[in-house]
Tab-separated table of C-alpha atoms and ligand atoms in Angstrom:
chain	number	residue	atom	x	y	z
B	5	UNK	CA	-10.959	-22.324	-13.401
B	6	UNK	CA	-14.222	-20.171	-13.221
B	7	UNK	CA	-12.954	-18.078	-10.489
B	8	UNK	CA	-9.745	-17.827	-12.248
B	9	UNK	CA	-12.122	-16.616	-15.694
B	10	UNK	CA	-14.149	-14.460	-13.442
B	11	UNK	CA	-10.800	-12.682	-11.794
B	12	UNK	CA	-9.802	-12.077	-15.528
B	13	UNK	CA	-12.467	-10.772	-17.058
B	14	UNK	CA	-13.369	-8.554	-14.066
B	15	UNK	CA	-9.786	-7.169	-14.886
B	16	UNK	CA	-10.431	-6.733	-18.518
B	17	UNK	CA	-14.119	-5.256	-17.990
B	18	UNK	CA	-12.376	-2.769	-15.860
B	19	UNK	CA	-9.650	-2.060	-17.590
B	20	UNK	CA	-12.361	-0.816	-20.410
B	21	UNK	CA	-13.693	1.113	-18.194
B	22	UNK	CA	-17.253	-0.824	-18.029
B	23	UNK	CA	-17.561	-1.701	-14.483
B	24	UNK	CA	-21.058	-1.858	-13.153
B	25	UNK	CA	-23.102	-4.226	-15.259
B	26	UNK	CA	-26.218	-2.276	-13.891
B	27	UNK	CA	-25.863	0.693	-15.660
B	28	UNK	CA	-27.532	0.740	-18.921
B	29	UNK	CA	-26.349	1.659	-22.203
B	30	UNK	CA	-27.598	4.613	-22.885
B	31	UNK	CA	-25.971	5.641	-19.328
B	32	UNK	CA	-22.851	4.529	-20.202
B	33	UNK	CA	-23.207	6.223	-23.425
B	34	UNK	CA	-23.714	9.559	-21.657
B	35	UNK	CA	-20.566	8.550	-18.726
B	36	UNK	CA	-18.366	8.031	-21.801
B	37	UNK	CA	-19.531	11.009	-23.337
B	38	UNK	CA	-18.901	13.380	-20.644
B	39	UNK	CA	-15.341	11.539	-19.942
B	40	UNK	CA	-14.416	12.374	-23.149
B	41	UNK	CA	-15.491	16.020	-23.118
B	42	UNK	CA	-13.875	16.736	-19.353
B	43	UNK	CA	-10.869	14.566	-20.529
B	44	UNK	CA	-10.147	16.998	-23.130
B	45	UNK	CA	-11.039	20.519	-21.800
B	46	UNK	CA	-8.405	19.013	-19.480
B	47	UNK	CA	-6.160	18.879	-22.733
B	48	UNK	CA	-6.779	21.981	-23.628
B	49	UNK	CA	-5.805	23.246	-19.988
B	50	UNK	CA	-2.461	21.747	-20.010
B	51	UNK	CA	-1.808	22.988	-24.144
B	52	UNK	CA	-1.709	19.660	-24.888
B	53	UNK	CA	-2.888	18.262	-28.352
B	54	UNK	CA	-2.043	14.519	-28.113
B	55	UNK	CA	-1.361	11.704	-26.165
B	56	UNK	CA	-0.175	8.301	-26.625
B	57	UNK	CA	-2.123	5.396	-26.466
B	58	UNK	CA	-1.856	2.864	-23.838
B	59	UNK	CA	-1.002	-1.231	-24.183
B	60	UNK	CA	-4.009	-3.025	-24.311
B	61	UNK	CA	-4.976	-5.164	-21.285
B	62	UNK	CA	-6.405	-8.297	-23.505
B	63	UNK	CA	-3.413	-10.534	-23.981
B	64	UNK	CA	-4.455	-11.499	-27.290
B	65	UNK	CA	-4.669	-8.188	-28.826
B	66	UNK	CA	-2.050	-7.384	-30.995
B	67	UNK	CA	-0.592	-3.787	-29.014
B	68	UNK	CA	-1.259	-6.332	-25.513
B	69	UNK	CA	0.968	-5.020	-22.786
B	70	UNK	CA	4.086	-6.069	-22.625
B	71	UNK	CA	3.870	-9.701	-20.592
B	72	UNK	CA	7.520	-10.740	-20.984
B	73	UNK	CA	10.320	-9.997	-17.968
B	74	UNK	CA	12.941	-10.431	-20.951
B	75	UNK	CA	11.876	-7.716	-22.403
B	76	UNK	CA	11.608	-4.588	-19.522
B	77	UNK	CA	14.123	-2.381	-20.758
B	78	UNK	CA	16.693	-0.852	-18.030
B	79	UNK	CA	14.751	2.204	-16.106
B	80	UNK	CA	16.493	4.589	-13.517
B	81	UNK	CA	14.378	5.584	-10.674
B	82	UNK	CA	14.193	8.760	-8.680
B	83	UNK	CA	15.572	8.122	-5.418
B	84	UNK	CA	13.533	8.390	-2.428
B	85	UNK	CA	16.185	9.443	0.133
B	86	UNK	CA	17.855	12.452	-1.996
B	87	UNK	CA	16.485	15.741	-1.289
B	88	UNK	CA	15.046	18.326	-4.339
B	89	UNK	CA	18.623	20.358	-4.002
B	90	UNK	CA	20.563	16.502	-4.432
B	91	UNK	CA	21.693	16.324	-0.633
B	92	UNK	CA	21.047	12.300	0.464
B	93	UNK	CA	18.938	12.041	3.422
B	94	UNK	CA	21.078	9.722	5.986
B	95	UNK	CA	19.513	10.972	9.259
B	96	UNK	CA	15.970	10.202	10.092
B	97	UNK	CA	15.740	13.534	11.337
B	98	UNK	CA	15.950	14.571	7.581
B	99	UNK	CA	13.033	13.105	6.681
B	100	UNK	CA	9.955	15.314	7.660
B	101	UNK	CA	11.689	17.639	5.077
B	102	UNK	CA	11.860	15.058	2.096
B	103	UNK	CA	8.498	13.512	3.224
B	104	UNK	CA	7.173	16.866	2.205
B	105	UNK	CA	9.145	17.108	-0.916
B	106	UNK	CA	7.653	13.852	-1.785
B	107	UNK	CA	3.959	14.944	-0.915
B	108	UNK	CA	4.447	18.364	-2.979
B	109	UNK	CA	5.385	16.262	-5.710
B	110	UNK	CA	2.229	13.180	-5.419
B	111	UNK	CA	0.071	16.298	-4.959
B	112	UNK	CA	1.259	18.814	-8.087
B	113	UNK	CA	1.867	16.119	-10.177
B	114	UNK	CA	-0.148	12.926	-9.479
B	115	UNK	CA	-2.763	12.431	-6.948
B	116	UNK	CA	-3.647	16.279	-7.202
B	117	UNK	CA	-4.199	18.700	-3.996
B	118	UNK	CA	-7.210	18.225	-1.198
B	119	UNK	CA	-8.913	21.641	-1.487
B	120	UNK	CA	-7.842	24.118	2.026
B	121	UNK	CA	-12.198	24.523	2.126
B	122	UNK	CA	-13.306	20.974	2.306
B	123	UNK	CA	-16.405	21.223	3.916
B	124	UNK	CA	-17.196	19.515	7.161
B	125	UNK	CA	-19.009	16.047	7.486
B	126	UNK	CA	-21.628	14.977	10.108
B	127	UNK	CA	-22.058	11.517	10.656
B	128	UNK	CA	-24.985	10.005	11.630
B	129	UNK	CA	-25.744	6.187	12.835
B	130	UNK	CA	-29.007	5.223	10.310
B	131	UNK	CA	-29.361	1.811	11.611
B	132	UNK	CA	-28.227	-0.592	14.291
B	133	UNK	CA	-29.115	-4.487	14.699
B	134	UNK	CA	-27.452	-7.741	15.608
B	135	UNK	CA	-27.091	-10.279	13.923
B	136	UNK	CA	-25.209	-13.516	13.077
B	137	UNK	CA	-22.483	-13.858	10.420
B	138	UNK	CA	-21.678	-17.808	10.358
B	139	UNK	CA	-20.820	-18.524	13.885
B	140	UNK	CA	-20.334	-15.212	14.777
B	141	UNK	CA	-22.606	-12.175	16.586
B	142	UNK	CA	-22.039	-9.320	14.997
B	143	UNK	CA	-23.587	-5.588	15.806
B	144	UNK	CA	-24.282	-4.087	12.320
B	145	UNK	CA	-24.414	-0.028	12.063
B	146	UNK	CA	-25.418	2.159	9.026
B	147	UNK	CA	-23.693	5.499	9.113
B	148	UNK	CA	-24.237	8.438	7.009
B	149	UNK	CA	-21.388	10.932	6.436
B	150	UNK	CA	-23.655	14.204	5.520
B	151	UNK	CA	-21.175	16.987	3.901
B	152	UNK	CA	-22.411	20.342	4.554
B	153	UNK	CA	-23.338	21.567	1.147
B	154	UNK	CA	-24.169	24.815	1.825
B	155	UNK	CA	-21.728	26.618	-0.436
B	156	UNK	CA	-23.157	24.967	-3.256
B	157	UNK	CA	-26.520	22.921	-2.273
B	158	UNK	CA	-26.827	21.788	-6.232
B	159	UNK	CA	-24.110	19.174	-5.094
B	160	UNK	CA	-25.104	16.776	-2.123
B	161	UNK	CA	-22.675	14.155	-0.454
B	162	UNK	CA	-23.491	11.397	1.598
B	163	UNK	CA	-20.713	9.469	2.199
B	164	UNK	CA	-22.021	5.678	3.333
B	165	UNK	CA	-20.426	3.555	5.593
B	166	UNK	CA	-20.941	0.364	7.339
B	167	UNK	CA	-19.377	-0.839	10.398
B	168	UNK	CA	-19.690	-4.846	11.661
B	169	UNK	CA	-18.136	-5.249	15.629
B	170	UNK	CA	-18.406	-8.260	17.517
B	171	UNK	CA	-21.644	-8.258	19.379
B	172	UNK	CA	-21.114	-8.235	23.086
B	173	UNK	CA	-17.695	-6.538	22.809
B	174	UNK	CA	-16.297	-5.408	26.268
B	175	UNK	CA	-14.369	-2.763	24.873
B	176	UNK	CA	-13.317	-0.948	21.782
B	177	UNK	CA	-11.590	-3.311	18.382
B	178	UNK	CA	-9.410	-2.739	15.661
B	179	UNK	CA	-11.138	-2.503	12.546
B	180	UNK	CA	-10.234	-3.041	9.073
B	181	UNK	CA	-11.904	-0.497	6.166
B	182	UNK	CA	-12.178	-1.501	3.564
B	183	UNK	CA	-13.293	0.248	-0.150
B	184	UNK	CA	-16.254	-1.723	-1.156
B	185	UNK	CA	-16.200	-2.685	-4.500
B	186	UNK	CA	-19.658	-2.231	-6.094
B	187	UNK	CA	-21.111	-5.674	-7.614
B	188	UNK	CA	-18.102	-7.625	-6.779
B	189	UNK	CA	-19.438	-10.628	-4.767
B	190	UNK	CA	-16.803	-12.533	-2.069
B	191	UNK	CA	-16.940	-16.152	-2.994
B	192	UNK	CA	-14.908	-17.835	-0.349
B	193	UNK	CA	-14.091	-21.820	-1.165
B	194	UNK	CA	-16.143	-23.993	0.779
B	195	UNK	CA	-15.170	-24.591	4.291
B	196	UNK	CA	-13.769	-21.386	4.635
B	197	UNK	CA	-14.554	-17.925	6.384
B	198	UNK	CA	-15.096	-14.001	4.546
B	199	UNK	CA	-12.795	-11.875	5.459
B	200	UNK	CA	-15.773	-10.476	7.863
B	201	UNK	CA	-15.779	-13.621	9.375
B	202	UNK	CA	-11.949	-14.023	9.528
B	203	UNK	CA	-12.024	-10.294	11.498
B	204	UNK	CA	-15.144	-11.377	13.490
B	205	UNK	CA	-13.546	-14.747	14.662
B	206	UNK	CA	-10.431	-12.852	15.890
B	207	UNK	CA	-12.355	-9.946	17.470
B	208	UNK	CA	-11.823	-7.410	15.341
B	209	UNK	CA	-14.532	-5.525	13.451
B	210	UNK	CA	-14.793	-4.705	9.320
B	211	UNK	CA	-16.207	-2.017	7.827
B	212	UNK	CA	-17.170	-1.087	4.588
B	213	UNK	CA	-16.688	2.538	2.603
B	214	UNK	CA	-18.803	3.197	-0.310
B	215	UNK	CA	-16.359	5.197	-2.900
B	216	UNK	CA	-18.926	6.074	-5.100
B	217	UNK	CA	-20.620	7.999	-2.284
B	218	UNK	CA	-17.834	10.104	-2.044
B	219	UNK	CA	-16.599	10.080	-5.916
B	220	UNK	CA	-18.243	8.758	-8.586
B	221	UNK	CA	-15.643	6.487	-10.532
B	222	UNK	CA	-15.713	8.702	-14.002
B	223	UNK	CA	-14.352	11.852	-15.779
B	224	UNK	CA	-18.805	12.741	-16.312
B	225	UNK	CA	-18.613	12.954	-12.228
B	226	UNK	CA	-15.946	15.027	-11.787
B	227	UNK	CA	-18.570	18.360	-11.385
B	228	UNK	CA	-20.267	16.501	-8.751
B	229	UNK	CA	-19.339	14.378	-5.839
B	230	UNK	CA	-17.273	16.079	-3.030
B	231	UNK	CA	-14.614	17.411	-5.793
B	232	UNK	CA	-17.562	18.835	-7.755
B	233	UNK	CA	-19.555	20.387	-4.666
B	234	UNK	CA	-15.718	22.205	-3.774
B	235	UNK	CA	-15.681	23.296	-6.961
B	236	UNK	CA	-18.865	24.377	-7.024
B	237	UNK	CA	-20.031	22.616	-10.331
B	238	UNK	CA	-16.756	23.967	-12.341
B	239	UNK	CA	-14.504	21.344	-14.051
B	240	UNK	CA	-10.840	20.565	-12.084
B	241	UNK	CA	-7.768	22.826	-12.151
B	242	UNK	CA	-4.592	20.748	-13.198
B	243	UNK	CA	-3.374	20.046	-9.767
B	244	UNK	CA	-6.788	19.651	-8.465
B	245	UNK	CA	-7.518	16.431	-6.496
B	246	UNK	CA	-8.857	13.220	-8.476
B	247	UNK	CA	-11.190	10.200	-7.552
B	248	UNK	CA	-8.507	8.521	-5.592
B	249	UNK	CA	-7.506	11.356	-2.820
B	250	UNK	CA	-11.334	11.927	-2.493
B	251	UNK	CA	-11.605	8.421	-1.472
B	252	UNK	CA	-8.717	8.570	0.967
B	253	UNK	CA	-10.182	12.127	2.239
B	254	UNK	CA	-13.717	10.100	2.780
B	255	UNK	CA	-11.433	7.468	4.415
B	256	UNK	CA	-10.122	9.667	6.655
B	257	UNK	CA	-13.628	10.723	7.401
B	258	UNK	CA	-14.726	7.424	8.369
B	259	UNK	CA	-11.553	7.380	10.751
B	260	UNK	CA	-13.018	10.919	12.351
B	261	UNK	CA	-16.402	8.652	12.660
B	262	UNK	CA	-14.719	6.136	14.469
B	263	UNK	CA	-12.861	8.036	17.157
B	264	UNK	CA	-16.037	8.986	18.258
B	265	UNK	CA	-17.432	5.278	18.108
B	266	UNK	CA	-16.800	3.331	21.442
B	267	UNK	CA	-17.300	0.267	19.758
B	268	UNK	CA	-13.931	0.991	17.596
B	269	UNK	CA	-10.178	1.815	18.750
B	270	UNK	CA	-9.501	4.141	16.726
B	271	UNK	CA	-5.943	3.578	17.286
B	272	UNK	CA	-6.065	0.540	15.296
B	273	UNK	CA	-7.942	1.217	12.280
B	274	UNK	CA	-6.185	-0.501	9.211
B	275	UNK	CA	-7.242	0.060	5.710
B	276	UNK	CA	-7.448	-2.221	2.873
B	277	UNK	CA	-9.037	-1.776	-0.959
B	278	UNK	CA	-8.108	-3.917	-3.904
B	279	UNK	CA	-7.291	-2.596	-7.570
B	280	UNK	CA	-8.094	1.081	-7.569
B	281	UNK	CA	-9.472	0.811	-4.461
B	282	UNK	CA	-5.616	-0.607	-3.591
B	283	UNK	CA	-4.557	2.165	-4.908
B	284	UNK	CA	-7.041	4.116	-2.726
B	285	UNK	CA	-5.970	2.236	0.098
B	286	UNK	CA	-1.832	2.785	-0.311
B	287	UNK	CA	-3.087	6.888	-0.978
B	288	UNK	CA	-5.092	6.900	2.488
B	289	UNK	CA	-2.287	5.236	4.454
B	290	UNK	CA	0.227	7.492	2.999
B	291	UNK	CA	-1.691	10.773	3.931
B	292	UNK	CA	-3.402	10.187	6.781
B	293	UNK	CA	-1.304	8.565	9.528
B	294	UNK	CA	-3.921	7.886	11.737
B	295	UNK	CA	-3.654	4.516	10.198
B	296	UNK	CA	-2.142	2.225	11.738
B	297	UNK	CA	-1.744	-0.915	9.030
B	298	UNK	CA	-2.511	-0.986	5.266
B	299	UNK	CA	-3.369	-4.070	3.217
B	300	UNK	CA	-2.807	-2.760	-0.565
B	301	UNK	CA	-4.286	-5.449	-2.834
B	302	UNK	CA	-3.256	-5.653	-6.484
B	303	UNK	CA	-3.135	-1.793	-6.632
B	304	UNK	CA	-0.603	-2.188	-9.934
B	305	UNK	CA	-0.447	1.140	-12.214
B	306	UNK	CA	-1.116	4.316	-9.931
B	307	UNK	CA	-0.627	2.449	-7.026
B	308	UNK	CA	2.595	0.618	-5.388
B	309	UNK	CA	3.666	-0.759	-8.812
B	310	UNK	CA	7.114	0.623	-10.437
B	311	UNK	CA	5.493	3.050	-13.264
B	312	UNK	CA	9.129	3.905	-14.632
B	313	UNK	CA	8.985	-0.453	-15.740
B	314	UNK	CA	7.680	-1.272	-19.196
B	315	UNK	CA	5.412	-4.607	-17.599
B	316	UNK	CA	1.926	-4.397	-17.621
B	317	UNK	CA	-0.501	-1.956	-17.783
B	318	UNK	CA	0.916	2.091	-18.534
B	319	UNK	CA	0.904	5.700	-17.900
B	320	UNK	CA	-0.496	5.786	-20.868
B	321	UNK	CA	-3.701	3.895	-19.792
B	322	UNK	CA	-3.974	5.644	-16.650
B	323	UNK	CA	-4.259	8.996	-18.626
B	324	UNK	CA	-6.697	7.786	-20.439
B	325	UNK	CA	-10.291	9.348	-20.384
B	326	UNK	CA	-11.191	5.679	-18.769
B	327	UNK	CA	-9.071	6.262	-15.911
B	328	UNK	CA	-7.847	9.885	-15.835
B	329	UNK	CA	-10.098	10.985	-13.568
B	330	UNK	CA	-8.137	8.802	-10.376
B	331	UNK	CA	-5.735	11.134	-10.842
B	332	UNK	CA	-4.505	14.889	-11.005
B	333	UNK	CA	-4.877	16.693	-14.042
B	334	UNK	CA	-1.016	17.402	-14.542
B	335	UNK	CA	-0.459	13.636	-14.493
B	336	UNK	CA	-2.013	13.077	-18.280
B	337	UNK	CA	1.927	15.547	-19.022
B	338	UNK	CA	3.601	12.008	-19.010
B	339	UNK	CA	1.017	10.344	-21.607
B	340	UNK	CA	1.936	13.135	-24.097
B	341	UNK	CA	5.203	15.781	-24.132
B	342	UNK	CA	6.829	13.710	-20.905
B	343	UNK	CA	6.945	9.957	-20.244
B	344	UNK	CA	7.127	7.277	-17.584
B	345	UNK	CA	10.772	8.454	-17.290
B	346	UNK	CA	10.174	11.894	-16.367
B	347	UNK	CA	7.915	11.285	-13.108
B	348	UNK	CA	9.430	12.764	-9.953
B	349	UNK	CA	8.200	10.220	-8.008
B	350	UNK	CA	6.523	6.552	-8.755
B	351	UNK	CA	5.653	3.194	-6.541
B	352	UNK	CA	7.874	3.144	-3.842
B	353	UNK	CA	8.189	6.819	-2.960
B	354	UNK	CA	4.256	6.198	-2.221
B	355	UNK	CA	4.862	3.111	0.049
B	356	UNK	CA	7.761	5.304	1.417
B	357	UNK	CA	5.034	8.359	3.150
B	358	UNK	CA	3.879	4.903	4.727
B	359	UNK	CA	6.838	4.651	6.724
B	360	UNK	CA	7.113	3.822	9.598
B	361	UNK	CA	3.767	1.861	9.717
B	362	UNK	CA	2.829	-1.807	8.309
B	363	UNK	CA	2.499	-2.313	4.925
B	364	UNK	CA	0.932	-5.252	3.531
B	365	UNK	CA	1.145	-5.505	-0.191
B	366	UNK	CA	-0.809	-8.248	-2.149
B	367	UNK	CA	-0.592	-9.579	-5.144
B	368	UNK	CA	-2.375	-12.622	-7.057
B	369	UNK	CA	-1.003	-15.083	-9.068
B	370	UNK	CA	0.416	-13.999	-12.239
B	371	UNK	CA	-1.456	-16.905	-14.414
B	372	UNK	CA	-4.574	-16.624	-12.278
B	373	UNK	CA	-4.917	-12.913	-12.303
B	374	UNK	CA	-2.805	-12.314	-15.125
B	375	UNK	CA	0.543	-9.637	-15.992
B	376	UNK	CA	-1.824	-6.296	-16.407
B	377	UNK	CA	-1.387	-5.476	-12.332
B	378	UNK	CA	2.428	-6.489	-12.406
B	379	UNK	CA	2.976	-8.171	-9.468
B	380	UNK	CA	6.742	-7.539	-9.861
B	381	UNK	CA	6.434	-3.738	-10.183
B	382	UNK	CA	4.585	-4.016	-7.182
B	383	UNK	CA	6.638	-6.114	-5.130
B	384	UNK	CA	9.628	-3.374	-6.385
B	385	UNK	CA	7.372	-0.796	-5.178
B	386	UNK	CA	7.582	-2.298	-1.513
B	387	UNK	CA	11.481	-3.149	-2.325
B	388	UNK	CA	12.639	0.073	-2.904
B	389	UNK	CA	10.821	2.016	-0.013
B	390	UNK	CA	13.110	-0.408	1.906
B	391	UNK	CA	16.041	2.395	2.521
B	392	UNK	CA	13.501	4.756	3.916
B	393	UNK	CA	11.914	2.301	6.364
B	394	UNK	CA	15.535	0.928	7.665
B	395	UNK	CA	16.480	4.854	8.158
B	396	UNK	CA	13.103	4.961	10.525
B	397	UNK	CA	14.783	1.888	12.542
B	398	UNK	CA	12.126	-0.219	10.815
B	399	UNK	CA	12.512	-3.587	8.647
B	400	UNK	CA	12.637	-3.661	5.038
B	401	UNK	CA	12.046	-7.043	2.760
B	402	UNK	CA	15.304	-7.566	2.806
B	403	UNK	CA	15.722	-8.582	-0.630
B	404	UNK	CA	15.656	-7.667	-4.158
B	405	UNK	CA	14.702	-10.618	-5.708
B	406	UNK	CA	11.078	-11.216	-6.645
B	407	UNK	CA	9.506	-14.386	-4.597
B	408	UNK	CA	8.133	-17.398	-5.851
B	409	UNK	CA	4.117	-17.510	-5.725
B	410	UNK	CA	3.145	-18.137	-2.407
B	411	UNK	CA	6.368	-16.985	-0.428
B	412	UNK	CA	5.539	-14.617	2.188
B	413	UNK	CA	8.395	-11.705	2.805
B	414	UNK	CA	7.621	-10.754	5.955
B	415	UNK	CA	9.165	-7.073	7.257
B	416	UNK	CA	6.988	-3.747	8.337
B	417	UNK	CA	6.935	-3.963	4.287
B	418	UNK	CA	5.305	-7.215	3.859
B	419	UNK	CA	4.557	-8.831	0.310
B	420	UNK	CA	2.756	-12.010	-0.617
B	421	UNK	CA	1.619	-13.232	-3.877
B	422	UNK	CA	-0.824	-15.653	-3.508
B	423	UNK	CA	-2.665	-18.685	-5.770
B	424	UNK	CA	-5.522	-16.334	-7.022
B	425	UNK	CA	-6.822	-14.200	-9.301
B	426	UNK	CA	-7.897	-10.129	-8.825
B	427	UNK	CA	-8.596	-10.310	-5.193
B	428	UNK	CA	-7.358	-10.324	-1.974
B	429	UNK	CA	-8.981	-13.279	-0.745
B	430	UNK	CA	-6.506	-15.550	-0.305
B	431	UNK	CA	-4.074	-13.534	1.937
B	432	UNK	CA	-6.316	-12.425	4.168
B	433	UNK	CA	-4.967	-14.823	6.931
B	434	UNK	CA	-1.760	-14.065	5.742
B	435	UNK	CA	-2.468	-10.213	6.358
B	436	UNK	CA	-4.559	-10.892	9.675
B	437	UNK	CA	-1.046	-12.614	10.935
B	438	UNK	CA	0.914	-9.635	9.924
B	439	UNK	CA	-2.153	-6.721	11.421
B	440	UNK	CA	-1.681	-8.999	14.787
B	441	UNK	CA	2.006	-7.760	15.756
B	442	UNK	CA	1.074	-4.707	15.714
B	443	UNK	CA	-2.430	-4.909	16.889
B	444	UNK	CA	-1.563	-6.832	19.820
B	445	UNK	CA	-1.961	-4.882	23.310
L	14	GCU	C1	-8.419	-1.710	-14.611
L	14	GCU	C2	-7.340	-0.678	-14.474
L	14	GCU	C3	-6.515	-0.911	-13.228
L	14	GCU	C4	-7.435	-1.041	-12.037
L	14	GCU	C5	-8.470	-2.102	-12.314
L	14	GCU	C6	-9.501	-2.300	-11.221
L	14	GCU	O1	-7.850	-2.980	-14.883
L	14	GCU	O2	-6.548	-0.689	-15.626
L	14	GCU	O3	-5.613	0.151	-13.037
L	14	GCU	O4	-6.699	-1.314	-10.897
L	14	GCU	O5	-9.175	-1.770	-13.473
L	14	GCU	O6	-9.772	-1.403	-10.435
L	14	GCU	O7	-10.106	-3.366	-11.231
């Protein structure tokens, strides 16, 4: 019960756009200003005056998102496999050239576009020691992504990263990265191993991205950070990248670290994040396809979830000036003139770019962590990328129907809901199982 209370109100807090308990009110005062402000100079950029509201993510509030599978009204979606000009893709030689339709489409219209002049990052190893996690000897390093700032030095970026290897490795391991989540504490049931451990145990390493290094998680951030220091201290162009493609860029940085780190194969890198950070995590794989698995926890609206279904939380929340900021400019169009019906592309077309690699999608239990994340949607999202990964010679889920809690469909889409609340916890053995078939040497 209290971890079930905790999952929801992290959810809620979130959803308000008050993570981080340790930033003070006057602070937040000042974020929310400066959201606001950047939110609508954004407005004014598109020409647009309004836009609609979004559900609300507190079931007992009167507008609460819509909870009930009765009432999802019937939604077409835009087809993966057919080509801008309407031509269906049925070779898999076809697909480079829709892969980059789809990625024109992510980048104009939702995710926004990685600058060409990204400045370079050096990485540099802060700290090494050994130590032991449980049972388990583990060499700890400290890295420090330094972005050359010298276009703009009023903007620095360290990007920090953490890396645990078991000690006394022989040769490189697979590692899992995963987006840290600031202040969220891993409280596994007694008896039982963190996911570090879980890795450790199987002889794998972790390691551990801080976003907020990168890209701070607000619209008052947006002049700093790496998009900021691009920019140079000017506000975003409409198809200019958000928070979530400057974590996957400082993802794929992390991957440049570790193909230079003989402790790490490099070839076997998976990465994981939960909630934005799952959305994060499906953006990465989908753009950089140096990795090699993904485990994409609860990454509902803006991630894997169906947008184009009326079931949980909205477009219209994710253009909000609480959330705005993951994404592209253009995307707040289908908050105000367009809607959810009008996106080019949505859930599955993202798990799609994934294709042909290993897909993991999580979900927790929808009493324990609640209808806002949609597990459906997201399981849909995984669904409908099906065609594409069967065209690749790969295995879909096989199915259209939506699992019961705990039933694990098991393809190189793979989706699980599991007993929980907002976390990936409890499928980490589930995913570790899955990361092993294709990990294996
Ligand atoms: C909010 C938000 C979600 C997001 C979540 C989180 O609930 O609406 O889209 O995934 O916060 O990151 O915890």
């Amino acid at each position: 019960m209290k971890r079930r209370i905790q999952s929801l109100l992290l959810l809620w807090i979130s959803a308000a756009g008050l993570l981080s308990a340790q930033v003070s009110p006057e602070e937040r005062r000042r974020i929310s200003e400066l959201s606001d402000a950047d939110h609508k100079q954004m407005m004014e950029q598109l020409g647009i005056s309004s836009l609609r509201p979004g559900p609300s993510a507190n079931p007992n509030a009167p507008n609460a998102a819509n909870a009930d599978e009765a009432k999802v009204p019937p939604y077409f979606l835009p087809d993966p496999l057919e080509l801008n000009n309407g031509i269906r893709v049925t070779r898999p030689e076809q697909w480079p050239a829709r892969r980059a339709e789809i990625f024109e489409l992510f980048d104009r219209e939702i995710y926004g576009r990685v600058p060409a002049n990204v400045p370079s990052v050096r990485w540099k190893v802060t700290d090494v020691k050994e130590d032991k996690d449980g049972d388990f000897p583990v060499k700890i390093k400290q890295m420090e992504g330094v972005v050359d700032n010298s276009s703009y030095p009023t903007v620095e970026v360290i990007i920090r990263l953490t890396l645990g290897t078991p000690a006394g490795a022989d040769k490189p391991v697979p590692v899992i990265l995963e987006f840290g989540f600031p202040g969220w504490v891993e409280r596994p049931r007694a008896g039982e191993l963190t996911w570090k451990q879980q890795l450790l145990k199987e002889g794998w390493g972790w390691a551990v991205l801080n976003p907020a290094s990168i890209q701070a998680d607000h619209g008052a951030g947006l002049r700093e950070g790496i998009i900021g220091l691009v920019n140079k201290g000017n506000p975003r162009k409409p198809d200019d990248w958000g928070c979530l493609r400057a974590w996957a860029w400082g993802a794929s940085r992390a991957l440049d670290y570790f193909e230079t780190d003989p402790d790490v194969d490099a070839r076997r890198v998976a990465i994981e994040g939960l909630s934005r950070y799952g959305k994060a995590a499906a953006v990465a794989m989908a753009y950089d396809t140096r990795f090699a698995v993904a485990f994409i926890g609860s990454s509902g609206a803006g991630g894997v979830k169906l947008l184009h279904r009326l079931f949980g939380e909205q477009v219209e929340n994710l253009a909000s000036p609480a959330e705005y900021h993951w994404f592209a400019g253009n995307f707040l169009k289908y908050a105000g003139p367009l809607t959810q019906e009008d996106l080019p592309v949505d859930g599955h077309h993202l798990v799609a770019l994934c294709a042909p690699r290993p897909v993991f999608i999580s979900a927790g239990s929808s009493t324990a962590e609640g209808p806002w994340v949609d597990a459906k949607g997201m399981f849909l999202g995984g669904a409908m990328a099906g065609p594409v990964y069967e065209l690749l010679g790969k295995k879909s889920m096989r199915t259209m129907l939506f699992p019961p809690e705990g039933t694990l469909i098991d393809g190189d889409i793979a989706f699980r809901q599991h007993e929980g609340g907002h976390t990936t916890g409890p499928n980490w053995p589930y995913f570790i199982q899955f990361a092993k078939r294709y990990f294996a040497q």
